[in-house]
Each structure stands twice: as structure tokens, then as C-alpha cells.
mmCIF file of C-alpha atoms and ligand atoms in Angstrom:
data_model
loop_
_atom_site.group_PDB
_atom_site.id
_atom_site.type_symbol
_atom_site.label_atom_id
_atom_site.label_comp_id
_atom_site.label_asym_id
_atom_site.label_seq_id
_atom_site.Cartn_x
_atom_site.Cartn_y
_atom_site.Cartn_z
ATOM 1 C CA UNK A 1 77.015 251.034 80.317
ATOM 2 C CA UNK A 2 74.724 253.464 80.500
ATOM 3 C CA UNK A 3 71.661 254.030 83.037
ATOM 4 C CA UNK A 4 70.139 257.370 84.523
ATOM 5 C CA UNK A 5 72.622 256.117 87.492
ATOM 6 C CA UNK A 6 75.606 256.404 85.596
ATOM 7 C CA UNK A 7 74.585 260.120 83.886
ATOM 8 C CA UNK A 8 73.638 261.506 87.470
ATOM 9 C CA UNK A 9 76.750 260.645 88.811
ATOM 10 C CA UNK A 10 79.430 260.644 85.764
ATOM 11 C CA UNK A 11 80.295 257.189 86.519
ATOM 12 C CA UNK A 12 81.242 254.243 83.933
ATOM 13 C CA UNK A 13 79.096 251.445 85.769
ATOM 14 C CA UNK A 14 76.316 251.331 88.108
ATOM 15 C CA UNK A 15 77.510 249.969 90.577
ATOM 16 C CA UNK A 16 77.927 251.405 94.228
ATOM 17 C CA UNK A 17 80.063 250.477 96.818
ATOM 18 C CA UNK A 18 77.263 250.689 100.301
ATOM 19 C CA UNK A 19 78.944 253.125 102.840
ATOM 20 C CA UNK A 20 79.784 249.943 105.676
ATOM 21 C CA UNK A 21 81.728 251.863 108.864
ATOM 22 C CA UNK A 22 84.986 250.765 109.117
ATOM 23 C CA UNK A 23 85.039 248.782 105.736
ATOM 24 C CA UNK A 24 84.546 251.865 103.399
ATOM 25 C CA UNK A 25 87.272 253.374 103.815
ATOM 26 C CA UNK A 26 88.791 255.828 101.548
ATOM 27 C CA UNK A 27 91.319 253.090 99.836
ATOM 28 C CA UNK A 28 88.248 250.886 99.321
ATOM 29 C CA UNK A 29 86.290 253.662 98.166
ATOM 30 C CA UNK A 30 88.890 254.428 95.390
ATOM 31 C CA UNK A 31 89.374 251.705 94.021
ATOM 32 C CA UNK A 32 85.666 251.605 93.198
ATOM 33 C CA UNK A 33 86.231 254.634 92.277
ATOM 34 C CA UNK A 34 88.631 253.810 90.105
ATOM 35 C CA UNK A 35 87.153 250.836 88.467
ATOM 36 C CA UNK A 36 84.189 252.195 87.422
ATOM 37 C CA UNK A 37 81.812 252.428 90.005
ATOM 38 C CA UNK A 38 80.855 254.956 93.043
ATOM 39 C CA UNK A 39 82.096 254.282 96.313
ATOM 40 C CA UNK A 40 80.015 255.454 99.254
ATOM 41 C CA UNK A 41 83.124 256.976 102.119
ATOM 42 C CA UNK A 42 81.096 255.474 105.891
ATOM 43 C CA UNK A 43 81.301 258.436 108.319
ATOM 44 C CA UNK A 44 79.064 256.922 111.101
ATOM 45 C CA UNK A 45 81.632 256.076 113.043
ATOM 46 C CA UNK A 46 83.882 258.651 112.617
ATOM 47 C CA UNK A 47 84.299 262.381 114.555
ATOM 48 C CA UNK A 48 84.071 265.165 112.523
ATOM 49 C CA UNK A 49 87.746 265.605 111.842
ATOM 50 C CA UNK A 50 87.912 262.155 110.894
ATOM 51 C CA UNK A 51 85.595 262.164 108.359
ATOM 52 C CA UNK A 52 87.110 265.567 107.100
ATOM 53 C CA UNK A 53 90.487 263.973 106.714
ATOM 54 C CA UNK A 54 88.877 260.767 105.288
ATOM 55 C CA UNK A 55 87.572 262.961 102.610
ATOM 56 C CA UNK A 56 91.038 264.411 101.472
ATOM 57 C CA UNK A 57 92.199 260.937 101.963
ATOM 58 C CA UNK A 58 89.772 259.856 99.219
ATOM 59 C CA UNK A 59 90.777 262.700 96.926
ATOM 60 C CA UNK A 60 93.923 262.036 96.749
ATOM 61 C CA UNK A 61 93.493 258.529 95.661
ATOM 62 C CA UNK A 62 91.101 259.244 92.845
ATOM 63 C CA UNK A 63 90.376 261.738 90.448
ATOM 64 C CA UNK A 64 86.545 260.247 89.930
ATOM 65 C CA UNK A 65 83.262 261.108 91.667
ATOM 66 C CA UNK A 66 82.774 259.313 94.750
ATOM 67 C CA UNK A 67 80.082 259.768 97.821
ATOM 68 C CA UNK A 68 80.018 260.214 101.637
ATOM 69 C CA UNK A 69 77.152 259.260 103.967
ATOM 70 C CA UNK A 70 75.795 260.310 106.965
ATOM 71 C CA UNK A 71 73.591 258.206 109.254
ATOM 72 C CA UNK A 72 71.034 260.972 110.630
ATOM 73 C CA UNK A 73 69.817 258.312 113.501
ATOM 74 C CA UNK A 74 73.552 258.515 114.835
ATOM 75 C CA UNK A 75 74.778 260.907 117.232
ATOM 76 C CA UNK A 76 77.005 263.881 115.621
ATOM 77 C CA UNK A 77 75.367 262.986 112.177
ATOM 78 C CA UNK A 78 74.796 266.345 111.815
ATOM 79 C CA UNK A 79 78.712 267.379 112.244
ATOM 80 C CA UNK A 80 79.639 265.147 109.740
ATOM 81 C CA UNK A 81 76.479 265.975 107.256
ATOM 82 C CA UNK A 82 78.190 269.440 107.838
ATOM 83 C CA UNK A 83 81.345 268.394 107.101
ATOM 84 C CA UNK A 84 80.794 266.457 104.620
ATOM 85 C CA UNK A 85 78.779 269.516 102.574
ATOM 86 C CA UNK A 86 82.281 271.991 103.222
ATOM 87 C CA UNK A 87 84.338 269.803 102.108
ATOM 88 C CA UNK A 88 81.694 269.623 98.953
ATOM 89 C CA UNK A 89 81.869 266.221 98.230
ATOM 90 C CA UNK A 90 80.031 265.014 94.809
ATOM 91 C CA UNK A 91 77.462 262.916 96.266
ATOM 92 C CA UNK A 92 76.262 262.936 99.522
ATOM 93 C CA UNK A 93 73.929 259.466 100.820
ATOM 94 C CA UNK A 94 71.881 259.678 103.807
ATOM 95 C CA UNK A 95 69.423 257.428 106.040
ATOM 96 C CA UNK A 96 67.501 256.828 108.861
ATOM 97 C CA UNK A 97 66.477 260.552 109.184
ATOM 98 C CA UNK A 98 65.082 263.910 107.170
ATOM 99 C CA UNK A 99 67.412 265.176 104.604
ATOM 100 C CA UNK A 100 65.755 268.148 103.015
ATOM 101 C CA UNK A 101 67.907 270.440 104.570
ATOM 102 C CA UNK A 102 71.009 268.587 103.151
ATOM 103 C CA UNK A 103 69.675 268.347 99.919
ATOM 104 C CA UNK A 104 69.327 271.558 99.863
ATOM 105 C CA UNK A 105 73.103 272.363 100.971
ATOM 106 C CA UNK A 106 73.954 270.168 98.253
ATOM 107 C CA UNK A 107 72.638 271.355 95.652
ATOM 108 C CA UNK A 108 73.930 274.414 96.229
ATOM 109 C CA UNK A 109 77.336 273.699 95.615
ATOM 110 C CA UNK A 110 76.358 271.299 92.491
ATOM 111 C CA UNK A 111 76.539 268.020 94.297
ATOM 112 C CA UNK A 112 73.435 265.019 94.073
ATOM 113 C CA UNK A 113 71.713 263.315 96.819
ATOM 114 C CA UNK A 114 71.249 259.754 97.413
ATOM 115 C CA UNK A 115 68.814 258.652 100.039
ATOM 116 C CA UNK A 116 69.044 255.205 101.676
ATOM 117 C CA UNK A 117 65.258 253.777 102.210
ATOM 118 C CA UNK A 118 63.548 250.566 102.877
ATOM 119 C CA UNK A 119 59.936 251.711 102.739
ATOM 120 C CA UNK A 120 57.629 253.667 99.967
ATOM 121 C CA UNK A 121 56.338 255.906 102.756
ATOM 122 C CA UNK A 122 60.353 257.182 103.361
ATOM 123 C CA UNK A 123 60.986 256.639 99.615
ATOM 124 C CA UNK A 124 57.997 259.145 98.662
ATOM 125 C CA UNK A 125 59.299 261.508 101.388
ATOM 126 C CA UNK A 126 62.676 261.730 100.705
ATOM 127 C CA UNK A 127 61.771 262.244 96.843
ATOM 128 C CA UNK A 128 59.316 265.417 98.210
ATOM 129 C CA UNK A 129 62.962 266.632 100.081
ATOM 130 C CA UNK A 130 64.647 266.612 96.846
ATOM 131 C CA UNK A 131 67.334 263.637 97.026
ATOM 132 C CA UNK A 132 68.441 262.453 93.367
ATOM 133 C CA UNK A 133 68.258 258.915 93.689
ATOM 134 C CA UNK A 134 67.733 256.449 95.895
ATOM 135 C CA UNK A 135 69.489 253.107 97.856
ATOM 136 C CA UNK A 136 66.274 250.907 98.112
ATOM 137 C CA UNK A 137 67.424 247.968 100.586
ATOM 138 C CA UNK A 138 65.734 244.685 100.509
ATOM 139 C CA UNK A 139 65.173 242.302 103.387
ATOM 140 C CA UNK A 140 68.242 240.155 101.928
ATOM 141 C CA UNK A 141 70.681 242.681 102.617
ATOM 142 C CA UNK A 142 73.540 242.773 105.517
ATOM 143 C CA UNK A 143 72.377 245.279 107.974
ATOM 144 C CA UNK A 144 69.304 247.127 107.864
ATOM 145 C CA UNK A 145 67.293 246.097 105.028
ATOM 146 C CA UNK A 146 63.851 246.171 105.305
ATOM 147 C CA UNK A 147 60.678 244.046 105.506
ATOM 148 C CA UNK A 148 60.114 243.225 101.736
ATOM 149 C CA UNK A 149 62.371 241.135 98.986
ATOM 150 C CA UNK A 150 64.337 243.135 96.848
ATOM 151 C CA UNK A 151 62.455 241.307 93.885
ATOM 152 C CA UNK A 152 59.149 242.856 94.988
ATOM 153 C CA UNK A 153 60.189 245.948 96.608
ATOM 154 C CA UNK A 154 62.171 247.888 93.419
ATOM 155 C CA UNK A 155 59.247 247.399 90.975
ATOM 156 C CA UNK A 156 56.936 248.555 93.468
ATOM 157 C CA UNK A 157 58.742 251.392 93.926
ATOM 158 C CA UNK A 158 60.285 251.762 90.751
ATOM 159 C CA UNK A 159 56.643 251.922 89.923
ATOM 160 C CA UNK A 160 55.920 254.619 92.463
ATOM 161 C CA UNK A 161 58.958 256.830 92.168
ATOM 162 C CA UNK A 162 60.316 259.479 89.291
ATOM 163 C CA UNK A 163 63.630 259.362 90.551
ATOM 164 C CA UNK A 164 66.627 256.291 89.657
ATOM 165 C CA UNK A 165 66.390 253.700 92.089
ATOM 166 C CA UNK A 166 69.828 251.675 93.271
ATOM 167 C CA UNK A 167 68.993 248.438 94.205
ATOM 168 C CA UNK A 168 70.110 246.801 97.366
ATOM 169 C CA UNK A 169 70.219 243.528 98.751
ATOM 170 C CA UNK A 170 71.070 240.205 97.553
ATOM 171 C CA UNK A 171 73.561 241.522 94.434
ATOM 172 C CA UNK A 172 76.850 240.622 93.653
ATOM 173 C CA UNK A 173 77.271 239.235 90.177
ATOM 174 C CA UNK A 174 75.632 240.248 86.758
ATOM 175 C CA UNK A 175 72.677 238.176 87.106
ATOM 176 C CA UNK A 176 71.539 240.392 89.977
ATOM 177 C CA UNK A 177 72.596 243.507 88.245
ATOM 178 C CA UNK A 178 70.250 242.075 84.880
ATOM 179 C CA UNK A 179 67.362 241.394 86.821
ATOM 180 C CA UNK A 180 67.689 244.939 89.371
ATOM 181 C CA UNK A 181 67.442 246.576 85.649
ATOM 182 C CA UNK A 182 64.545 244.444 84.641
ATOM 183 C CA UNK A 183 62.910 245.359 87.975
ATOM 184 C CA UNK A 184 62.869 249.069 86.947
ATOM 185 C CA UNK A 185 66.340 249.986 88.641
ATOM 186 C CA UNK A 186 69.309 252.097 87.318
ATOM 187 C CA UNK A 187 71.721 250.466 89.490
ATOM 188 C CA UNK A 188 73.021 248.160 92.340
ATOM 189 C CA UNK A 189 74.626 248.773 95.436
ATOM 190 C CA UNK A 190 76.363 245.800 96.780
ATOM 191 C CA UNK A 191 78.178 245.240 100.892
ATOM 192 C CA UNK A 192 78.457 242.011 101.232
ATOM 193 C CA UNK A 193 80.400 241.381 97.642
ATOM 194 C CA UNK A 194 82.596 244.611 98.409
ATOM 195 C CA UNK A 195 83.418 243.395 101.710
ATOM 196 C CA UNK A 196 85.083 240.277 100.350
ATOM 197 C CA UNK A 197 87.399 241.788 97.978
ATOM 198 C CA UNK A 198 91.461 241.908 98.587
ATOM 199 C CA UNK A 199 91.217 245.912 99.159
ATOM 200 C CA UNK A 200 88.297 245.487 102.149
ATOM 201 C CA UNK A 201 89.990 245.886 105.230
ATOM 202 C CA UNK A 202 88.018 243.085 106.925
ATOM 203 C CA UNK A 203 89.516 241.256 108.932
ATOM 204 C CA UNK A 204 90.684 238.275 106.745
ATOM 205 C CA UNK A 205 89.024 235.623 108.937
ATOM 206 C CA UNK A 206 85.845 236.906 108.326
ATOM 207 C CA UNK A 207 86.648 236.743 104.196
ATOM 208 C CA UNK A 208 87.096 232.942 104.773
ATOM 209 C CA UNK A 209 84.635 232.265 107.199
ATOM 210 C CA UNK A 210 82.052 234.168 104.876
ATOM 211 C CA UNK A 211 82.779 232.162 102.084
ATOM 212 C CA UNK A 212 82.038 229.189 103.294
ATOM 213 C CA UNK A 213 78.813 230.314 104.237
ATOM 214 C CA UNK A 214 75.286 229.471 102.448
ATOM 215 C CA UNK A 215 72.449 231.353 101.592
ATOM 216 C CA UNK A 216 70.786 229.798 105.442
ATOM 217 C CA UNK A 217 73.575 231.449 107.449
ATOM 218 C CA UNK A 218 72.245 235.159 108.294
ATOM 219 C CA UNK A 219 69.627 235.758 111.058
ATOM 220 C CA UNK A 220 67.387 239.030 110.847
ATOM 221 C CA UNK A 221 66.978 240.345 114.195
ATOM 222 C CA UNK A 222 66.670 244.078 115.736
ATOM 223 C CA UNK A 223 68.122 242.412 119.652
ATOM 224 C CA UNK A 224 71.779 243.405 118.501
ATOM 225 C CA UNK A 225 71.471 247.248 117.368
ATOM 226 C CA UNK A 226 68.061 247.641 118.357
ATOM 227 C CA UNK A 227 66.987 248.031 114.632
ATOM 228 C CA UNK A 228 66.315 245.324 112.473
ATOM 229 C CA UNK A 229 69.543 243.989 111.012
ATOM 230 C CA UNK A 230 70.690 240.979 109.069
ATOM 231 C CA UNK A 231 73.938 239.363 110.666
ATOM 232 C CA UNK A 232 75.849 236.074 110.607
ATOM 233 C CA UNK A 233 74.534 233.586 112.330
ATOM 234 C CA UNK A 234 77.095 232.802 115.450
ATOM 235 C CA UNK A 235 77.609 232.437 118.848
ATOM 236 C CA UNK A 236 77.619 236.189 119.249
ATOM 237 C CA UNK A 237 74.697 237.172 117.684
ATOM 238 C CA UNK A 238 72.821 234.246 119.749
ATOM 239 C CA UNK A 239 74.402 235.520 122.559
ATOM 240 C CA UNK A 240 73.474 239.293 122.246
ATOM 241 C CA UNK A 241 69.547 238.641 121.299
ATOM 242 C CA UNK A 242 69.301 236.650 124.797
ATOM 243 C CA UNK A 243 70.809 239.857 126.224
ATOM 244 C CA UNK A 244 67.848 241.900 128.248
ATOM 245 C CA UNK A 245 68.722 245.854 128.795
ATOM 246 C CA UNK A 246 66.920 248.277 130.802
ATOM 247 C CA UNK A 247 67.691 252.129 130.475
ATOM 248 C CA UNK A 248 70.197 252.055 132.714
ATOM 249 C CA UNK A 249 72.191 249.687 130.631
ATOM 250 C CA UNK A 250 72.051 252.786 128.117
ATOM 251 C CA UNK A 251 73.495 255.607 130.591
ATOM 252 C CA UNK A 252 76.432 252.449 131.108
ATOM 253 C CA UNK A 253 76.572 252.238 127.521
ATOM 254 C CA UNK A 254 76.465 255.630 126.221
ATOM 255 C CA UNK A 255 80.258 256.105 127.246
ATOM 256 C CA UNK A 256 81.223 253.931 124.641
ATOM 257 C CA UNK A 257 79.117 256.007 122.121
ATOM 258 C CA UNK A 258 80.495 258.999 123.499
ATOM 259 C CA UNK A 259 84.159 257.805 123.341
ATOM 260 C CA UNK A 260 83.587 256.068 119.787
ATOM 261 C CA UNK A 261 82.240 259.520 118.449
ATOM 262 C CA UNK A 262 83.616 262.093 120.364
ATOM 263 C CA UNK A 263 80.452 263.397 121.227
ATOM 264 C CA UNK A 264 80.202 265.432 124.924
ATOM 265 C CA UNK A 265 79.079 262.176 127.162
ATOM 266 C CA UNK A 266 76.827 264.376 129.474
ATOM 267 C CA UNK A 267 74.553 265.572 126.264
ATOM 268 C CA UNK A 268 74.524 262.214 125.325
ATOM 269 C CA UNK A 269 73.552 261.140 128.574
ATOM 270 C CA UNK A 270 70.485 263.719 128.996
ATOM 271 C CA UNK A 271 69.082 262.734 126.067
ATOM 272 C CA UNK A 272 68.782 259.034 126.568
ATOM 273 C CA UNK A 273 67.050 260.243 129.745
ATOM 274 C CA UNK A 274 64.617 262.662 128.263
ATOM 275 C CA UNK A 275 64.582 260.351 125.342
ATOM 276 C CA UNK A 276 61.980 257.577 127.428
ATOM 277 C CA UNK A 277 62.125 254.249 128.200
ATOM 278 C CA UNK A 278 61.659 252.248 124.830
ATOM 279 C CA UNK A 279 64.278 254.696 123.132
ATOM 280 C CA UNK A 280 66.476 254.344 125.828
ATOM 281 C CA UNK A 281 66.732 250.789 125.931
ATOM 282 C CA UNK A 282 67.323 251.109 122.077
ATOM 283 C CA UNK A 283 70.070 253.604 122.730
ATOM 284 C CA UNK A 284 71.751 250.573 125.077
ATOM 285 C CA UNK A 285 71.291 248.433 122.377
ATOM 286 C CA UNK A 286 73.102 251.149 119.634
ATOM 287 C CA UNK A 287 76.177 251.311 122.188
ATOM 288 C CA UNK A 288 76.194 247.516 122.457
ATOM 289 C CA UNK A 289 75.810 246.490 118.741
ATOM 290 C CA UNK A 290 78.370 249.673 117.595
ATOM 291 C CA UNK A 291 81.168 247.605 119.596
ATOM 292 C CA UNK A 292 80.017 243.906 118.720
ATOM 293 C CA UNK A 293 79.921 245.137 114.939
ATOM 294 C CA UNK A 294 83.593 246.773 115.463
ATOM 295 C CA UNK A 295 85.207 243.635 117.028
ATOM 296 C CA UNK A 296 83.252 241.546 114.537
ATOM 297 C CA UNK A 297 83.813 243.660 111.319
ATOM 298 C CA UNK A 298 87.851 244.287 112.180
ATOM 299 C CA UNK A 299 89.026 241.610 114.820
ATOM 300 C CA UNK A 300 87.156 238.428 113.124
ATOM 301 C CA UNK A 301 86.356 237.507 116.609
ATOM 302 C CA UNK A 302 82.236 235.728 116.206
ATOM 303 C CA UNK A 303 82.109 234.578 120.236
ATOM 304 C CA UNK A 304 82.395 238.403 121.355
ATOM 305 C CA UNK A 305 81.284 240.294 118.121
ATOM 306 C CA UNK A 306 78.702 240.005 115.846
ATOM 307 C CA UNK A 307 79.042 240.644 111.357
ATOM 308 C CA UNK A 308 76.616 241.910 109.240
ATOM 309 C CA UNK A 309 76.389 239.823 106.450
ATOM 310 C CA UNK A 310 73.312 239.578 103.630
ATOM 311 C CA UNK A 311 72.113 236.051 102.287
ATOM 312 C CA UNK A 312 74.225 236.625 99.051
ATOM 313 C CA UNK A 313 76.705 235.078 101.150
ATOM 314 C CA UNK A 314 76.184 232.338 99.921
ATOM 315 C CA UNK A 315 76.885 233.069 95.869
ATOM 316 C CA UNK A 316 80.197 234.599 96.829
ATOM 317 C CA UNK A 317 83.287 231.912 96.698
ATOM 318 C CA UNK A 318 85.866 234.138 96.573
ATOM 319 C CA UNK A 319 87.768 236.671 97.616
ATOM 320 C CA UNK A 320 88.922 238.989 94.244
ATOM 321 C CA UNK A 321 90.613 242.558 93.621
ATOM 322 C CA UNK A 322 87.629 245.343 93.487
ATOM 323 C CA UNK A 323 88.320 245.783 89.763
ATOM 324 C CA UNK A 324 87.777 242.004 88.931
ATOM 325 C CA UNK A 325 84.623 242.355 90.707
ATOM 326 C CA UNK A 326 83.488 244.572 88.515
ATOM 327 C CA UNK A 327 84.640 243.507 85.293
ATOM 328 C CA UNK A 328 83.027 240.073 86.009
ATOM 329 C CA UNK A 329 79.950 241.418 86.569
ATOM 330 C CA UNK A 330 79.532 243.878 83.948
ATOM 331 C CA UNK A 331 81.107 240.791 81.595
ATOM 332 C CA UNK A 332 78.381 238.340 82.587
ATOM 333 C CA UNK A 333 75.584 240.987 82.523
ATOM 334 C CA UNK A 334 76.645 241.704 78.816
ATOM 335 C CA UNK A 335 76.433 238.323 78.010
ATOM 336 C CA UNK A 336 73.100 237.289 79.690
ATOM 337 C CA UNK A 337 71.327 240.807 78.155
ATOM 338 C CA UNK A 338 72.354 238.911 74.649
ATOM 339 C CA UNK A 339 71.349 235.183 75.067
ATOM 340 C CA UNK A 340 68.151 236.381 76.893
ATOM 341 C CA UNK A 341 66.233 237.720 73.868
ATOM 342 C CA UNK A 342 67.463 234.240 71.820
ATOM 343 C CA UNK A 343 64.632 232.927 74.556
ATOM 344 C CA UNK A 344 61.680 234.858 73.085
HETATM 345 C C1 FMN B 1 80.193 243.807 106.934
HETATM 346 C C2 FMN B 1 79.126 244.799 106.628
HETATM 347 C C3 FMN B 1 79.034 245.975 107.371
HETATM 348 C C4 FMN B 1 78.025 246.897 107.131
HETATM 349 N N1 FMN B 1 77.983 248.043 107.847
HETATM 350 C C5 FMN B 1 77.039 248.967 107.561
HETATM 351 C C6 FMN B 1 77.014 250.222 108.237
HETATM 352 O O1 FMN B 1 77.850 250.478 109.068
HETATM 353 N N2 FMN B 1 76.043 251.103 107.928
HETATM 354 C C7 FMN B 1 75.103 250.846 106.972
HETATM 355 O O2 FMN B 1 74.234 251.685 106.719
HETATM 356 N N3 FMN B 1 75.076 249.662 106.335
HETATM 357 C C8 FMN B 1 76.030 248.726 106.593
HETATM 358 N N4 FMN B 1 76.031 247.549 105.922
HETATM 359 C C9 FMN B 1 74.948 247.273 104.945
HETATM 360 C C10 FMN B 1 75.290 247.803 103.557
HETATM 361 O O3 FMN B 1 75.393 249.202 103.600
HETATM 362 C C11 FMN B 1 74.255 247.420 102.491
HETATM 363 O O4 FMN B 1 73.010 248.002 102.783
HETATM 364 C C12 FMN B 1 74.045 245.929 102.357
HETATM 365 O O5 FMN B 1 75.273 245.257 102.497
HETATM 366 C C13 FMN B 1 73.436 245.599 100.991
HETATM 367 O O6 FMN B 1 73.092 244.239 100.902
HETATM 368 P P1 FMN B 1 74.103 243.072 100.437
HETATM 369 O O7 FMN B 1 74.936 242.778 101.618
HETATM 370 O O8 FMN B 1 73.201 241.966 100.040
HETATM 371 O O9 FMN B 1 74.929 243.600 99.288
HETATM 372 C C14 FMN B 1 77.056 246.625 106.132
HETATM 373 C C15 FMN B 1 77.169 245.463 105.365
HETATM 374 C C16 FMN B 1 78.189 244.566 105.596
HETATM 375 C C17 FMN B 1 78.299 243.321 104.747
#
């Protein structure tokens, strides 16, 4: 196949693998990779040296372009940003933050620049700071997606936009990759499909449990990370949007940040309390929904953590190798792009 996706990146397929922490890791990321598509390497959650060995990690289990991303809204993003531009990795995906700086670091060394947006406002501005292409994440999607349907957001910005969109939210078989082209896209970018694969190191009761889920089972809510995120519906998501915090919660809390990053605690610390007291209570509710995501994402435990998970959930009945994945989709894309014209 061949989109603007596909060119920009030197890939065979557009398809992306999102960058999940602690699910894209580099196997998962190479066998994407290695399939066909581009695998985005999750540094959120990782120090600095971690996400410098992750990188070698990744390039030593594929030869093909894959990406790295760096959550600017985290603490140490820019570490890892840093990192991640030494280490000159071929694509480089950001969010929640400003990357003209890092475009411009990256495009000094040759590599492109993939922005992760939800709105036209941040998809305008990140075009204006020079990223490539973007990750345009509808309100379907596991995680932060935004307000807006993916089947009204990517022509609207597709419409608005000179750059290749990658459409996310709601995809994971070749219907959704024939209509995100029809929309004006160049490309999907899937999490909840890649987290059910064999390769995803998920824990395996959350493959099952997924599967049996429908398209009713997610609930969008910003009480467990303090942004809005789409999650399973369980006992401990209900149990973490009763929660109430105050900023002290976040001083409590920050230690686990501090810990999970390696970041100096007292900085940390200091800047929750300069930070005021709406930030601060959504710092509390970072620290809290980092460790509910960690012992829902790896420990399949739903009373104590909590799993993002997008309404596709409920087209997905299996659990497949990456490369079937995308073989089947590209497969029944190629078929429905020739019946559909027999309709006209
Ligand atoms: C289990 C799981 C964990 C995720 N973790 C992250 C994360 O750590 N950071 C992030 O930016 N997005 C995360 N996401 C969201 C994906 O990056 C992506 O935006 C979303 O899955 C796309 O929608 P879809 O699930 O309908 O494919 C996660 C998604 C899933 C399913």
C-alpha cells in the first residue's frame, strides 16, 4: 500500500502501533516493525536510561523504521525527548505539550515528527512547529481521546490540515482502515487491537476479559488520571472516580511519581506546590491513575487497577500474532476497496 504515511516513514503499511507505557515495548514494537507497520517505543514511564536502553533494545530486533514518544505533560519528558533525539531515532511522536523545539532537533539529524492531538486548535499549532504528521485521537479511543468521533473529527481536520493525518480511535480491522482513508487520512494508529495480540505483554487476563467485552463496556472519565480518559468499565474505575483528593493527597502521591520516574522527589514536590490548587489536585490524580493503570495494564487485577480500553473492544474476538493482525486487515481492506465501486 501506498499513502503519504507510508512514503514519510518508509514503511510497507499504514498502520501504527500507539506508544501504550508498559505495553509498547521494544519486542512489541518490532514485530510491528517487522510486519509492516511503525511501532511507536512508550517512554512515559521510563527514566532516561531506560528509555536509552529500550531504544538499542528495539534496534537490535529490527532493521525497519520505528518511533519513540515522549509525553511532554509528564515529568522528565524532557530527558527522554533528549534522549530519545541522541540516540536519533527515525521518528519521534509527542503530546500533551509544545514540540517545536523537538522538531527542530529532529530534523536535524533527518528524523520526522509525529504529533499526537485531539483538537484543531493543537492540530494547527503543532503543524506551525513543524511536526510531519499527525495522531488525531477520537473520543472512541482507550486513553485520552478527545471530545469529537473519529468519523467527524479526521475530515474536519483532514480538511483543515496540509500535513498526513493518522487516525485514531475505534480501528482495528480493514473496514476502519477503508473508511479512515475515505475520511481524508493516510493512516491508522490502533491500542486497543495491538494490545490483544500474542506479542503484547498484557497481562493475559486482561486479553480474555477484553474480549468478551462489547462496544458498552468503556467509561470516559478524567476522575482516574485527572485528564479525560476512556477505561474499562470495573470496580476500579468506579471506585477511583468516587475518590475525592485535595493537594495534599498530591505531595503523598508525588513519591510514587518520583520513584516510578526517577525524578528528584523534592523538585517534584515544589512544583505541585507552586503549581496551585486545581493542578495540584490533578498532579494527585497523575500519581494515582500512573499506579492503577500499572497494576491494571500488567497484573490483570480490575478491583485495585483500572485498563484503558477504547469501544473497539467490542469488534475484537481474538487474541492473534501482530503479523496476522496486519495481514487481515490489509487483506479485508483490499477486498472492500474492490466490491465498493461494484456499488456505484
Ligand atoms: C491498554 C492501553 C494502554 C494505553 N496506554 C497509553 C499510554 O500510556 N499513553 C498514551 O498516550 N496512550 C495510551 N493508550 C492509548 C493509545 O495510545 C491510543 O491512543 C488508543 O488506544 C487509540 O484508540 P483505540 O484503542 O481505539 O485503538 C493506551 C491504550 C490502551 C488500550
Amino acid at each position: 500500500m501506498k499513502t503519504r504515511i507510508t512514503k514519510l516513514f518508509g514503511i510497507k503499511y499504514p498502520l501504527v502501533l500507539s506508544g501504550m507505557s508498559w505495553i509498547s515495548t521494544p519486542e512489541l514494537v518490532a514485530a510491528v516493525a517487522n510486519a509492516g507497520g511503525l511501532g511507536i517505543l512508550a517512554t512515559g514511564i521510563l527514566t532516561a536510561e531506560q528509555s536509552r536502553e529500550y531504544i538499542r533494545r528495539t534496534r537490535k530486533l529490527t532493521k525497519k523504521p520505528f518511533a519513540a514518544n515522549v509525553t511532554l505533560y509528564f515529568p522528565g519528558a524532557e530527558r527522554n525527548a533528549q534522549v530519545i533525539i541522541e540516540e536519533k531515532v527515525p521518528v519521534v511522536n509527542y503530546a500533551l505539550g509544545k514540540g517545536d523545539k523537538i522538531a527542530k532537533a529532529v530534523h536535524a539529524y533527518g528524523g520526522k515528527v509525529i504529533a499526537t492531538v485531539t483538537t484543531l486548535k493543537h492540530a494547527l499549532a503543532a503543524q506551525r512547529d513543524g511536526a510531519d504528521a499527525l495522531i488525531v485521537t477520537g473520543h472512541e479511543a482507550a486513553g485520552h481521546g478527545g471530545a469529537i468521533t473519529s468519523l467527524v473529527l479526521i475530515p474536519s481536520l483532514a480538511d483543515a490540515l496540509e500535513i498526513p493525518i493518522i487516525a485514531a480511535g475505534g480501528f482495528a480491522d480493514g473496514r476502519g482502515l477503508v473508511t479512515a482513508l475515505a475520511l481524508g487520512a493516510d493512516g491508522v494508529a490502533m491500542g486497543t487491537r495491538f494490545m490483544n495480540t500474542k506479542e503484547s505483554p498484557v497481562s493475559e487476563i486482561q486479553k480474555s476479559i477484553s474480549i468478551e467485552k462489547d462496544v458498552y463496556s468503556t467509561i470516559y472519565t478524567d476522575k482516574v488520571d485527572g485528564l479525560f480518559a476512556r477505561v474499562m468499565d470495573s470496580k476500579g474505575a468506579k471506585k477511583l472516580i468516587k475518590k475525592k483528593l485535595n493537594p495534599l493527597s498530591a505531595l503523598v502521591n508525588s513519591r510514587k511519581i518520583a520513584r516510578l520516574l526517577g525524578f528528584p522527589w523534592l523538585k517534584l514536590a515544589i512544583g505541585i506546590m507552586l503549581s496551585g490548587y486545581k493542578r495540584s489536585v490533578q498532579m494527585a490524580r497523575m500519581a494515582i491513575g500512573f499506579e492503577a493503570f500499572q497494576v491494571g495494564t500488567m497484573d490483570g487485577d480490575n478491583e485495585r487497577g483500572v485498563l484503558p480500553l477504547g469501544q473497539v473492544t467490542g469488534i475484537i474476538h481474538d487474541t492473534p500474532t501482530v503479523k496476522q493482525v496486519i495481514e487481515r486487515i490489509v487483506a479485508e481492506a483490499g477486498k472492500l476497496s474492490r466490491e465498493l465501486p461494484k456499488l456505484f
